[in-house]
Coordinates of N, CA, C and O and ligand atoms in Angstrom, one line a residue:
M5 N -32.6 3.4 -4.1 CA -31.1 3.6 -4.2 C -30.5 3.0 -3.0 O -30.8 3.2 -1.8
Q6 N -29.5 2.2 -3.3 CA -28.8 1.4 -2.2 C -27.8 2.3 -1.5 O -27.0 3.0 -2.2
Q7 N -27.7 2.3 -0.2 CA -26.8 3.1 0.5 C -25.4 2.4 0.5 O -25.3 1.2 0.6
E8 N -24.4 3.3 0.3 CA -23.1 2.7 0.4 C -22.7 2.3 1.8 O -23.1 3.0 2.7
R9 N -21.9 1.3 1.9 CA -21.4 0.9 3.2 C -20.2 1.8 3.6 O -19.5 2.4 2.7
C10 N -20.1 1.9 4.9 CA -18.9 2.7 5.4 C -17.6 2.2 4.8 O -17.4 1.0 4.7
M11 N -16.8 3.1 4.3 CA -15.6 2.7 3.6 C -14.6 2.0 4.5 O -13.8 1.2 4.0
L12 N -14.6 2.4 5.7 CA -13.6 1.8 6.7 C -14.3 0.6 7.4 O -13.7 -0.1 8.1
Q13 N -15.6 0.5 7.2 CA -16.4 -0.5 7.9 C -16.2 -0.5 9.4 O -16.2 -1.6 10.0
R14 N -16.1 0.7 9.9 CA -16.0 0.7 11.4 C -17.3 0.8 12.0 O -17.5 0.5 13.2
H15 N -18.3 1.2 11.2 CA -19.7 1.3 11.7 C -20.6 0.6 10.8 O -20.4 0.6 9.6
A16 N -21.6 0.0 11.3 CA -22.5 -0.8 10.5 C -23.4 0.1 9.7 O -23.8 -0.2 8.6
E17 N -23.8 1.3 10.3 CA -24.7 2.2 9.6 C -24.0 3.3 8.9 O -23.1 3.9 9.5
P18 N -24.3 3.5 7.7 CA -23.7 4.7 7.0 C -24.2 6.0 7.6 O -25.3 6.1 8.2
G19 N -23.4 7.0 7.5 CA -23.7 8.3 7.9 C -23.2 8.7 9.3 O -23.0 9.9 9.6
I20 N -22.8 7.7 10.1 CA -22.3 8.1 11.4 C -20.8 7.8 11.4 O -20.1 8.3 12.3
C21 N -20.3 7.2 10.4 CA -18.9 6.9 10.4 C -18.1 8.1 10.0 O -18.5 9.0 9.3
I22 N -16.9 8.2 10.6 CA -16.1 9.4 10.4 C -15.7 9.5 9.0 O -15.5 10.6 8.5
R23 N -15.5 8.5 8.3 CA -15.1 8.5 6.9 C -16.3 9.0 6.1 O -16.1 9.8 5.1
C24 N -17.5 8.6 6.4 CA -18.7 9.0 5.7 C -18.9 10.5 5.9 O -19.3 11.3 5.0
R25 N -18.5 11.0 7.1 CA -18.7 12.5 7.4 C -17.7 13.3 6.6 O -17.8 14.4 6.4
T26 N -16.6 12.6 6.2 CA -15.6 13.3 5.4 C -16.1 13.9 4.2 O -15.9 15.1 3.8
S27 N -16.9 13.1 3.5 CA -17.4 13.6 2.2 C -18.8 14.3 2.3 O -19.3 14.8 1.4
A28 N -19.4 14.3 3.5 CA -20.7 14.9 3.7 C -20.5 16.4 3.6 O -19.5 17.0 4.0
P29 N -21.5 17.1 3.0 CA -21.5 18.6 3.0 C -21.4 19.1 4.4 O -22.1 18.7 5.3
G30 N -20.4 20.0 4.6 CA -20.2 20.6 5.9 C -19.6 19.7 6.9 O -19.6 19.9 8.1
G31 N -19.0 18.6 6.4 CA -18.4 17.6 7.2 C -17.2 18.2 7.9 O -16.6 19.2 7.4
I32 N -16.8 17.7 9.1 CA -15.7 18.2 9.8 C -14.4 17.7 9.3 O -13.3 18.1 9.7
M33 N -14.5 16.7 8.3 CA -13.2 16.1 7.9 C -12.6 16.7 6.7 O -12.3 16.1 5.7
K34 N -12.3 18.0 6.8 CA -11.7 18.7 5.7 C -10.2 18.3 5.6 O -9.6 17.9 6.6
K35 N -9.7 18.4 4.4 CA -8.3 18.3 4.3 C -7.6 19.6 4.6 O -8.2 20.7 4.5
Y36 N -6.4 19.5 5.2 CA -5.6 20.7 5.6 C -4.3 20.7 4.8 O -3.7 19.6 4.6
V37 N -3.9 21.9 4.4 CA -2.8 22.0 3.6 C -1.6 22.8 4.3 O -1.9 23.7 5.0
C38 N -0.4 22.2 4.1 CA 0.7 22.9 4.7 C 1.1 24.1 3.8 O 1.2 24.0 2.6
P39 N 1.2 25.3 4.4 CA 1.4 26.5 3.6 C 2.9 26.6 3.1 O 3.2 27.3 2.2
L40 N 3.7 25.8 3.7 CA 5.1 25.9 3.3 C 5.5 24.9 2.2 O 6.2 25.3 1.2
C41 N 5.0 23.7 2.3 CA 5.5 22.7 1.3 C 4.4 22.1 0.4 O 4.6 21.4 -0.5
G42 N 3.1 22.4 0.8 CA 2.0 21.9 0.0 C 1.5 20.5 0.4 O 0.6 20.0 -0.2
Y43 N 2.1 20.0 1.5 CA 1.6 18.7 2.0 C 0.2 18.8 2.4 O -0.3 19.8 3.0
I44 N -0.6 17.8 2.0 CA -2.0 17.8 2.4 C -2.3 16.7 3.4 O -2.0 15.5 3.2
Y45 N -2.9 17.1 4.6 CA -3.3 16.1 5.5 C -4.7 15.7 5.2 O -5.6 16.5 5.2
D46 N -4.9 14.4 4.9 CA -6.2 13.8 4.5 C -6.7 13.0 5.7 O -6.1 12.0 6.0
P47 N -7.7 13.5 6.4 CA -8.2 12.8 7.6 C -8.6 11.3 7.2 O -8.5 10.4 8.1
G48 N -9.0 11.1 6.0 CA -9.3 9.7 5.6 C -8.1 8.8 5.6 O -8.2 7.6 5.7
E49 N -6.9 9.4 5.5 CA -5.7 8.6 5.4 C -4.9 8.6 6.7 O -4.1 7.8 7.0
G50 N -5.1 9.7 7.5 CA -4.3 9.9 8.7 C -2.8 10.1 8.3 O -2.5 10.5 7.2
D51 N -2.0 9.9 9.3 CA -0.6 10.0 9.1 C 0.1 8.8 9.8 O 0.6 8.9 10.9
P52 N 0.0 7.6 9.1 CA 0.5 6.4 9.7 C 1.9 6.4 10.2 O 2.2 5.8 11.3
D53 N 2.7 7.2 9.6 CA 4.1 7.3 10.0 C 4.2 7.9 11.4 O 5.2 7.6 12.1
E54 N 3.3 8.7 11.8 CA 3.3 9.3 13.1 C 2.3 8.7 14.0 O 2.0 9.2 15.1
G55 N 1.7 7.5 13.6 CA 0.8 6.8 14.5 C -0.6 7.4 14.5 O -1.4 7.2 15.4
I56 N -0.9 8.3 13.5 CA -2.2 8.8 13.4 C -3.1 7.9 12.5 O -2.8 7.7 11.3
E57 N -4.1 7.4 13.1 CA -4.9 6.5 12.4 C -5.8 7.1 11.3 O -6.2 8.3 11.5
P58 N -6.1 6.4 10.2 CA -7.0 6.9 9.3 C -8.4 7.2 9.9 O -8.8 6.4 10.8
G59 N -9.0 8.3 9.6 CA -10.2 8.7 10.2 C -10.1 9.7 11.3 O -11.0 10.0 12.0
T60 N -8.8 10.2 11.5 CA -8.6 11.2 12.5 C -8.7 12.6 11.9 O -8.0 13.0 11.0
P61 N -9.7 13.4 12.4 CA -9.9 14.7 12.0 C -8.7 15.6 12.3 O -8.0 15.3 13.3
F62 N -8.4 16.6 11.5 CA -7.3 17.5 11.8 C -7.3 18.0 13.2 O -6.3 18.1 13.9
A63 N -8.6 18.4 13.6 CA -8.7 19.0 14.9 C -8.3 18.1 16.0 O -8.1 18.6 17.1
E64 N -8.3 16.8 15.8 CA -8.0 15.9 16.8 C -6.5 15.4 16.8 O -6.1 14.6 17.6
L65 N -5.8 16.0 15.9 CA -4.3 15.7 15.9 C -3.7 16.3 17.2 O -4.2 17.3 17.7
P66 N -2.7 15.6 17.7 CA -2.0 16.1 18.9 C -1.4 17.5 18.5 O -1.0 17.7 17.4
D67 N -1.4 18.4 19.6 CA -0.8 19.7 19.3 C 0.6 19.6 18.9 O 1.1 20.5 18.2
A68 N 1.3 18.6 19.2 CA 2.7 18.5 18.8 C 2.9 18.0 17.4 O 4.0 17.9 16.9
W69 N 1.8 17.6 16.8 CA 1.9 17.1 15.4 C 2.4 18.2 14.5 O 2.0 19.4 14.7
C70 N 3.2 17.9 13.6 CA 3.6 18.9 12.6 C 3.8 18.2 11.2 O 3.7 17.0 11.1
C71 N 4.0 19.1 10.2 CA 4.1 18.6 8.9 C 5.2 17.5 8.7 O 6.3 17.8 9.1
P72 N 4.8 16.3 8.2 CA 5.8 15.2 8.1 C 6.9 15.5 7.0 O 7.9 14.9 7.0
I73 N 6.6 16.5 6.2 CA 7.5 16.8 5.1 C 8.5 17.9 5.6 O 9.7 17.8 5.4
C74 N 8.0 19.0 6.1 CA 8.8 20.2 6.4 C 8.8 20.6 7.8 O 9.6 21.4 8.2
G75 N 8.0 20.0 8.6 CA 8.0 20.2 10.1 C 7.2 21.5 10.5 O 7.3 22.0 11.6
A76 N 6.4 22.0 9.6 CA 5.6 23.2 9.9 C 4.6 22.8 11.0 O 4.1 21.7 11.1
A77 N 4.4 23.8 11.9 CA 3.5 23.6 13.1 C 2.1 23.3 12.6 O 1.6 23.8 11.6
K78 N 1.4 22.6 13.4 CA 0.0 22.3 13.1 C -0.9 23.5 12.8 O -1.7 23.6 12.0
D79 N -0.6 24.6 13.6 CA -1.5 25.8 13.5 C -1.1 26.6 12.3 O -1.7 27.7 12.1
E80 N -0.1 26.2 11.5 CA 0.2 26.9 10.3 C -0.7 26.4 9.1 O -0.8 27.0 8.1
F81 N -1.2 25.2 9.3 CA -2.0 24.6 8.3 C -3.4 25.4 8.1 O -3.9 26.0 9.0
F82 N -3.8 25.3 6.8 CA -5.2 25.9 6.6 C -6.1 24.9 5.9 O -5.6 24.0 5.2
A83 N -7.4 25.1 6.1 CA -8.3 24.1 5.5 C -8.4 24.3 4.0 O -8.4 25.4 3.5
Q84 N -8.5 23.1 3.4 CA -8.6 23.1 1.9 C -10.1 23.2 1.6 O -10.9 22.4 2.1
E85 N -10.5 24.1 0.8 CA -11.9 24.2 0.4 C -12.3 23.2 -0.7 O -11.5 23.0 -1.6
Ligands
ZN5 ZN1 5.1 21.1 5.1

């Protein structure tokens, strides 16, 4: 079975790339949901409007980051299962 290449091609080897970890079981790259408006932060997409690069885990967002739709604070978000 052929291994897939890293989707963002940031790393030569599959499995170490942050995007690859997104889909890995138990990966740190969960999506987070805004409880107020339903906006979903997808680490694979980041938040380009706020200068957040694709591949940024929710945990690594700046504390000042907030929901781009409704302005909810970062710590109001919950992990999507
Ligand atoms: Zn929101």
